[in-house]
Amino acid sequence: MEYGKVLRFHRVKQGLTQNQLAEGIISSAYLSKIENDQTVPAIEVLELLYERLGLDFCESSYSHPSKEKLKEWYEAIVFKRREDAELLKEELLQQKETLANHQLYIFFELFRIRHLLLKNEVEKAYEAWENIRQHKDTFDDEMKFYYHLASGLVKYYRNEFNDAFQQLMEAKNYSSSLEIEDWEQSDLFYLLALSTSQANHLSASVFYTDQALEIFQTQYDLAKSADCHIIQGINYSRLRNYAKSLENYHLARKIAAQIGNNIQLTLVYINIGTLEARMGNHAVAIESYEKSIEYNDLSTSFRNSYLLTSIHSLVIEHYKKDDHEGCLKWVNYGEEKLKIYPSKPFQFHFEFYKKVINDDKDISNFLESDVIPFFEQKKEHIYIIRYSMFLADLLEKQRMYKKASSYLRLAIKLLNKHSQLGGILL
C-alpha cells in the first residue's frame, strides 16, 4: 500500500498544507518524507494522519475495489456509445468509493476528461485536466498512461497539435510497460495518427494510421477503419499524392455507405470537395460539398460545424468561378443557418463575401480591425493567410504599400510554416 501517495492525494484534495496536516502529530519535514515514500512511519502515526483527513485507515489498508466498472465506462467512451457512457457514469457516482478512494478517483477523473470531450465540452474538460494535474505526484505508471493520453486529447481539442503529439508519445512510452488491450492500443495509434496529421508530421501520421488500421481490420471495426482511410486521404492530399488520397476517400465512402454512417459520409464529401478544389476542379468540388450537406442530419453540435463548413466552401467555389449570384445564394443560406447555429467565425466568413461582392468600401477596415485579429486570437492560420493576402492586395491598389507589405509578409510567413493546411478530421 502506497500510504504516502494516498496521504498526499487527500491532503491536496482537501486543500491542506503539510503543516496543517502534520500539526500536533509529526513534523512537516517528516510528513514530506512519508508523502515521498522516503520512510515508512509507525502505524499509530498513519492512523492519526488518516483520522485528521477523515479516512478509515483499516479500510484503506486493503486492496482497492475493482476498476472493472471504470474500464467498462472508459470503453463506452472510446467507442462513442454515448448513452451507455452516461448511464455508467451515473452508476459510478452512486458508489461511495469512486470519489473517496485515491486510485478510483484518479481514474474516474482521467476518464471523465475524455467523456467531456466526447460531448464536446472542451472547456469543462480543460478545467478537469487542470484539477487532476495537481495530483500527478501520486500517479503510478497506469495512471500516467491515461494522464498523458487525456492531456494529448485536451491539447488536440485546443488546436495545440504538436503538444498533443508529445503527450500521446509519452502515453505510448508508458503503454510499453503495461498490459493494455488491443482496442486501447489501436485507439492510441489512431490518436497519434490524428495529432501527427494536424501537426504536419505526415510520414509519422501515415505510419500510425496504418498501424491503427491494421488492428481495426482484424477487429472488423468498419467505422474506425473508415476513419483511418479519411486520415490517410488527408495525409496523401497534403503530400500532393492526389490519386492515393482519392483512393482512400473512396474506400472510406464505400465503408461508410455500407454501415450507414452519415457522419463519415459528410466528412468524406467535404474532404473530396477540398481535394478537387485544390486541383482546380470547381464543378466537382461544388458537387461534393452539396453531397456533404445531403448526408448531414445536424443531430450534434459538431455536425452543425460541418454544415457551415460545407456552405462556406460552396461560397468560395462559386466566388472562384465568378458566379456572384451563386455565391450570394449560399451566403444568404449560411446566414439563415447562423440564426439556428450561431458561429462567430462563419459570421465573419459570410459577411466578408457579401462585402466583396457588393464592393463595400469598408472592407479593408473590416478585415484589419475585426476579421484578422479574431482569427489570430483563434490561431486559425488558414484564414489569417487568406484574409491577409486579400487585404494586402486591396491596400496595394490603394497605394498603401507599406501596410500592404506587412500583411503580405504575415501571409507568406504562415504559408511557409503551415503549407499542409487543408482537410477536415474527426
C-alpha positions as a printed Julia matrix, in Angstrom:
426×3 Matrix{Float64}:
   0.0    0.0     0.0
   1.46   3.38   -1.0
   0.44   5.34    2.1
   2.44   8.41    1.14
   0.66   8.88   -2.18
  -2.75   8.4    -0.56
  -1.96  10.95    2.15
  -0.66  13.49   -0.34
  -3.68  12.98   -2.61
  -6.27  13.54    0.13
  -4.32  16.41    1.7
  -4.14  18.29   -1.61
  -7.75  17.4    -2.45
  -8.88  18.89    0.88
  -6.72  21.99    0.42
  -4.49  21.38    3.46
  -0.82  22.32    3.73
   1.71  19.85    5.12
   1.94  21.98    8.3
  -1.83  21.78    8.81
  -1.95  18.01    8.41
   1.16  17.33   10.48
   0.48  19.77   13.35
   0.49  18.01   16.73
   1.25  14.63   15.16
   4.66  14.81   13.48
   6.88  17.48   11.92
   6.02  18.75    8.43
   9.51  17.62    7.3
   8.73  14.05    8.42
   5.33  14.2     6.66
   7.13  15.26    3.49
   9.32  12.14    3.72
   6.23   9.96    4.2
   4.46  11.52    1.21
   7.53  10.99   -0.95
   7.85   7.33    0.17
  11.25   8.02    1.75
  10.25   6.44    5.06
   7.68   4.03    6.5
   6.06   5.55    9.62
   4.59   3.75   12.59
   1.0    2.5    12.26
  -0.06   4.84   15.08
   1.21   7.87   13.12
  -0.63   6.75    9.97
  -3.85   6.23   11.93
  -3.68   9.79   13.31
  -2.98  11.29    9.89
  -5.8    9.29    8.31
  -8.18  10.31   11.1
  -7.38  14.01   10.55
  -8.2   13.58    6.85
 -11.47  11.81    7.72
 -10.3    8.49    6.28
 -10.76   4.96    7.59
  -7.24   3.6     7.89
  -8.33  -0.05    8.1
 -10.49   0.25    5.0
  -7.72   2.0     3.07
  -5.23  -0.71    4.02
  -7.0   -3.31    1.94
  -6.71  -3.66   -1.82
  -8.6   -1.18   -3.92
 -12.08  -2.06   -5.22
 -12.21  -3.4    -8.76
 -11.71  -0.99  -11.63
 -13.84  -3.15  -13.93
 -16.8   -0.75  -13.93
 -14.5    2.19  -14.61
 -12.89   0.39  -17.54
 -16.34  -0.53  -18.83
 -17.22   3.17  -18.74
 -13.97   4.12  -20.46
 -14.57   1.58  -23.23
 -18.05   3.03  -23.83
 -16.45   6.49  -24.1
 -13.73   5.37  -26.53
 -16.26   3.62  -28.77
 -18.58   6.66  -28.56
 -21.51   4.78  -27.06
 -22.89   7.97  -25.59
 -25.98   6.62  -23.83
 -24.05   3.74  -22.22
 -21.31   6.15  -21.12
 -23.82   8.47  -19.44
 -25.57   5.63  -17.6
 -22.28   4.12  -16.42
 -21.06   7.5   -15.18
 -24.18   7.93  -13.02
 -23.78   4.39  -11.7
 -20.17   5.1   -10.73
 -21.08   8.35   -8.99
 -23.55   6.47   -6.79
 -20.73   4.3    -5.47
 -19.15   5.97   -2.44
 -15.64   4.62   -3.07
 -15.47   6.1    -6.59
 -14.73   9.57   -5.24
 -13.36   8.62   -1.8
 -10.71   6.13   -2.88
  -7.47   7.64   -4.18
  -6.94   5.23   -7.06
 -10.56   5.1    -8.23
 -10.95   8.87   -8.04
  -7.87   9.43  -10.23
  -9.09   7.0   -12.88
 -12.61   8.45  -12.72
 -11.34  11.98  -13.29
  -8.97  10.95  -16.09
 -11.76   9.08  -17.88
 -14.2   11.95  -17.23
 -11.94  14.27  -19.22
 -12.41  12.1   -22.29
 -16.15  11.81  -21.62
 -16.44  15.61  -21.56
 -14.52  15.83  -24.85
 -16.87  13.23  -26.35
 -19.71  15.62  -25.5
 -17.65  18.49  -27.0
 -17.47  20.23  -23.6
 -13.9   21.32  -24.19
 -13.59  24.0   -21.5
 -15.03  21.71  -18.82
 -12.57  19.02  -19.92
  -9.73  21.54  -19.63
 -10.85  22.51  -16.11
 -10.96  18.82  -15.1
  -7.49  18.35  -16.58
  -6.15  21.38  -14.7
  -7.61  19.99  -11.47
  -6.14  16.49  -11.84
  -2.66  17.85  -12.67
  -2.11  18.78   -9.02
  -2.17  15.06   -8.13
   0.48  14.0   -10.69
   3.0   13.16   -7.98
   0.69  10.43   -6.69
   0.28   8.64  -10.05
   1.52   5.14  -10.77
   2.52   4.13  -14.33
  -1.01   3.14  -15.33
  -2.37   6.49  -14.17
   0.45   8.25  -16.02
  -0.52   6.43  -19.22
  -4.11   7.67  -19.03
  -3.0   11.1   -17.83
  -0.76  11.67  -20.86
  -3.42  10.26  -23.18
  -6.03  12.64  -21.7
  -3.51  15.51  -21.89
  -2.93  14.74  -25.57
  -6.66  14.84  -26.26
  -7.13  18.12  -24.38
  -4.25  19.68  -26.34
  -5.68  18.32  -29.6
  -9.11  19.86  -28.95
  -7.42  23.17  -28.14
  -5.59  23.05  -31.52
  -2.19  22.61  -29.83
  -1.27  19.74  -32.13
   2.47  19.48  -31.51
   1.88  19.41  -27.75
  -0.86  16.82  -28.31
   1.58  14.64  -30.23
   4.24  14.92  -27.5
   1.75  13.98  -24.77
   0.48  10.99  -26.75
   4.05   9.83  -27.32
   4.52   9.94  -23.54
   1.42   7.76  -23.22
   2.9    5.37  -25.79
   6.12   5.15  -23.76
   4.17   4.15  -20.64
   1.99   1.72  -22.59
   5.01  -0.46  -23.38
   5.28  -1.48  -19.7
   1.54  -2.04  -19.27
  -0.76  -4.78  -20.48
  -3.27  -2.67  -22.37
  -5.91  -4.32  -24.51
  -5.85  -4.35  -28.32
  -8.69  -1.81  -28.55
  -6.69   0.59  -26.37
  -3.58   0.04  -28.49
  -5.47   0.77  -31.7
  -7.08   3.82  -30.06
  -3.64   5.14  -29.1
  -2.31   4.63  -32.64
  -5.42   6.35  -34.02
  -4.95   9.37  -31.76
  -1.28   9.54  -32.72
  -2.36   9.44  -36.38
  -4.74  12.37  -35.81
  -2.3   14.54  -33.88
   0.65  13.93  -36.23
  -1.51  14.69  -39.26
  -2.58  18.01  -37.79
   0.97  18.79  -36.64
   2.22  18.17  -40.21
   4.32  15.16  -39.26
   2.9   13.43  -42.3
   5.21  10.41  -42.57
   4.56   9.66  -38.89
   0.83  10.05  -39.43
   0.86   7.66  -42.4
   2.74   5.13  -40.22
   0.43   5.39  -37.19
  -2.68   5.36  -39.36
  -1.52   2.13  -40.99
  -0.81   0.66  -37.53
  -4.28   1.59  -36.27
  -5.95   0.42  -39.48
  -4.3   -2.98  -39.27
  -5.73  -3.58  -35.78
  -9.17  -2.18  -36.66
  -9.36  -4.52  -39.65
  -8.51  -7.57  -37.53
 -11.26  -6.47  -35.12
 -13.69  -5.98  -38.02
 -14.24  -2.42  -36.79
 -15.52  -0.91  -40.03
 -16.31   2.53  -38.63
 -12.78   3.06  -37.28
 -11.32   1.63  -40.49
 -13.23   4.27  -42.44
 -11.9    6.95  -40.06
  -8.36   5.78  -40.83
  -8.96   5.98  -44.58
 -10.18   9.57  -44.13
  -6.98  10.47  -42.26
  -4.85   8.81  -44.95
  -6.81  10.69  -47.62
  -5.89  13.96  -45.93
  -2.27  12.9   -45.41
  -1.77  11.97  -49.06
  -3.55  15.14  -50.18
  -1.07  17.19  -48.16
   1.74  15.12  -49.67
   0.23  16.02  -53.07
  -0.34  12.36  -53.91
  -3.86  13.11  -55.09
  -4.53   9.69  -56.64
  -3.69   7.93  -53.37
  -5.75  10.49  -51.49
  -8.84   9.88  -53.6
  -8.34   6.13  -53.32
  -8.54   6.39  -49.52
 -11.53   8.72  -49.6
 -13.43   6.34  -51.85
 -12.58   3.39  -49.59
 -13.91   5.4   -46.64
 -17.02   6.3   -48.64
 -17.75   2.66  -49.5
 -17.4    1.55  -45.88
 -19.46   4.46  -44.55
 -22.23   3.76  -47.07
 -22.15   0.06  -46.15
 -22.65   0.74  -42.43
 -24.87   3.79  -42.95
 -22.56   6.22  -41.16
 -23.73   9.66  -42.29
 -21.13  11.5   -40.22
 -18.35   9.8   -42.15
 -20.11  10.34  -45.48
 -20.42  14.04  -44.64
 -16.69  14.2   -43.86
 -15.67  12.2   -46.91
 -17.52  14.5   -49.29
 -16.2   17.65  -47.57
 -12.66  16.34  -47.95
 -13.17  15.21  -51.54
 -14.5   18.71  -52.23
 -11.39  20.21  -50.63
  -9.14  17.99  -52.76
 -10.98  18.72  -56.0
 -10.91  22.44  -55.23
  -7.15  22.24  -54.67
  -6.81  20.63  -58.11
  -8.96  23.37  -59.67
 -11.94  21.09  -60.39
 -14.52  23.59  -59.11
 -17.6   21.9   -60.56
 -16.7   18.54  -58.94
 -15.84  20.32  -55.7
 -19.25  22.03  -55.66
 -20.99  18.71  -56.31
 -19.07  17.1   -53.42
 -19.85  19.89  -50.97
 -23.54  19.7   -51.88
 -23.41  15.94  -51.3
 -21.94  16.52  -47.85
 -24.95  18.66  -46.94
 -27.32  15.88  -48.03
 -25.78  13.5   -45.5
 -25.6   15.96  -42.61
 -28.52  15.34  -40.24
 -27.41  18.0   -37.7
 -28.11  15.92  -34.61
 -24.93  17.1   -32.82
 -23.07  20.38  -32.45
 -20.01  19.31  -34.47
 -22.29  18.38  -37.39
 -23.56  21.96  -37.31
 -19.94  22.98  -37.85
 -19.68  20.56  -40.79
 -22.8   22.11  -42.34
 -21.41  25.63  -42.03
 -18.06  24.42  -43.39
 -19.78  22.98  -46.47
 -21.76  26.18  -47.05
 -18.64  28.32  -46.66
 -16.79  26.07  -49.12
 -19.63  26.45  -51.63
 -19.45  30.23  -51.22
 -15.71  30.12  -52.0
 -16.07  27.82  -55.02
 -18.8   29.95  -56.61
 -16.7   33.05  -55.97
 -13.71  31.42  -57.69
 -15.93  30.78  -60.72
 -17.0   34.46  -60.73
 -20.54  33.23  -60.09
 -21.55  36.05  -57.78
 -25.21  35.12  -57.88
 -24.42  31.57  -56.73
 -22.01  32.92  -54.15
 -24.63  35.24  -52.64
 -27.22  32.44  -52.69
 -25.02  30.34  -50.41
 -24.07  33.37  -48.28
 -27.75  34.03  -47.64
 -28.35  30.35  -46.92
 -25.43  30.36  -44.49
 -26.7   33.44  -42.68
 -30.1   31.78  -42.28
 -28.4   28.77  -40.68
 -26.42  31.06  -38.36
 -29.73  32.1   -36.76
 -30.11  28.48  -35.63
 -26.42  27.59  -35.18
 -24.58  30.81  -34.19
 -20.86  30.91  -35.06
 -18.66  33.99  -34.97
 -16.07  32.61  -37.45
 -18.7   31.77  -40.07
 -20.45  35.08  -39.45
 -17.2   36.79  -40.48
 -16.76  34.49  -43.5
 -20.23  35.16  -44.89
 -20.08  38.89  -44.15
 -16.73  39.12  -45.93
 -18.02  37.69  -49.22
 -21.13  39.81  -49.05
 -18.96  42.92  -48.68
 -16.65  41.82  -51.51
 -19.48  41.19  -53.98
 -21.28  44.4   -53.01
 -17.98  46.34  -53.3
 -18.32  47.64  -49.75
 -15.85  50.5   -49.16
 -15.46  49.45  -45.51
 -13.98  46.05  -46.32
 -10.34  46.98  -45.6
 -11.21  48.29  -42.15
 -13.43  45.25  -41.55
 -10.54  42.88  -42.31
  -7.94  44.87  -40.43
  -9.95  45.66  -37.29
 -12.23  42.66  -36.91
 -11.54  39.61  -39.05
  -7.76  39.13  -38.98
  -7.37  39.9   -35.22
 -10.18  37.42  -34.48
  -8.53  34.58  -36.37
  -5.11  35.48  -34.94
  -6.56  35.05  -31.46
  -8.07  31.72  -32.5
  -4.8   30.66  -34.2
  -6.78  29.78  -37.34
  -3.8   30.13  -39.67
  -5.57  29.26  -42.9
  -7.92  32.23  -42.5
  -5.2   34.61  -41.34
  -3.35  33.75  -44.57
  -6.42  34.02  -46.8
  -7.65  37.34  -45.44
  -4.17  38.87  -45.08
  -3.44  38.19  -48.76
  -6.76  39.71  -49.8
  -6.15  42.75  -47.6
  -2.6   43.17  -48.93
  -3.99  43.24  -52.47
  -6.62  45.84  -51.52
  -4.08  48.05  -49.74
  -1.71  47.86  -52.69
  -4.48  49.1   -55.01
  -4.97  51.98  -52.59
  -1.21  52.66  -52.81
  -0.74  51.88  -49.11
   2.36  49.88  -49.94
   3.96  49.71  -46.51
   0.87  48.32  -44.83
   0.2   46.02  -47.78
   3.72  44.65  -47.46
   3.28  43.89  -43.75
   0.17  41.79  -44.38
   1.79  40.03  -47.31
   4.79  39.14  -45.13
   2.43  37.79  -42.47
   0.69  35.59  -45.04
   3.96  34.31  -46.54
   5.4   33.55  -43.09
   2.37  31.46  -42.16
   2.26  29.8   -45.58
   5.84  28.63  -45.17
   5.07  27.31  -41.69
   1.68  25.77  -42.41
   1.87  24.66  -46.04
  -0.05  21.48  -45.13
  -3.32  23.26  -44.34
  -6.4   21.6   -45.77
  -8.69  18.72  -44.89
 -11.13  18.12  -42.04
 -10.59  15.39  -39.47
 -12.96  13.82  -36.96
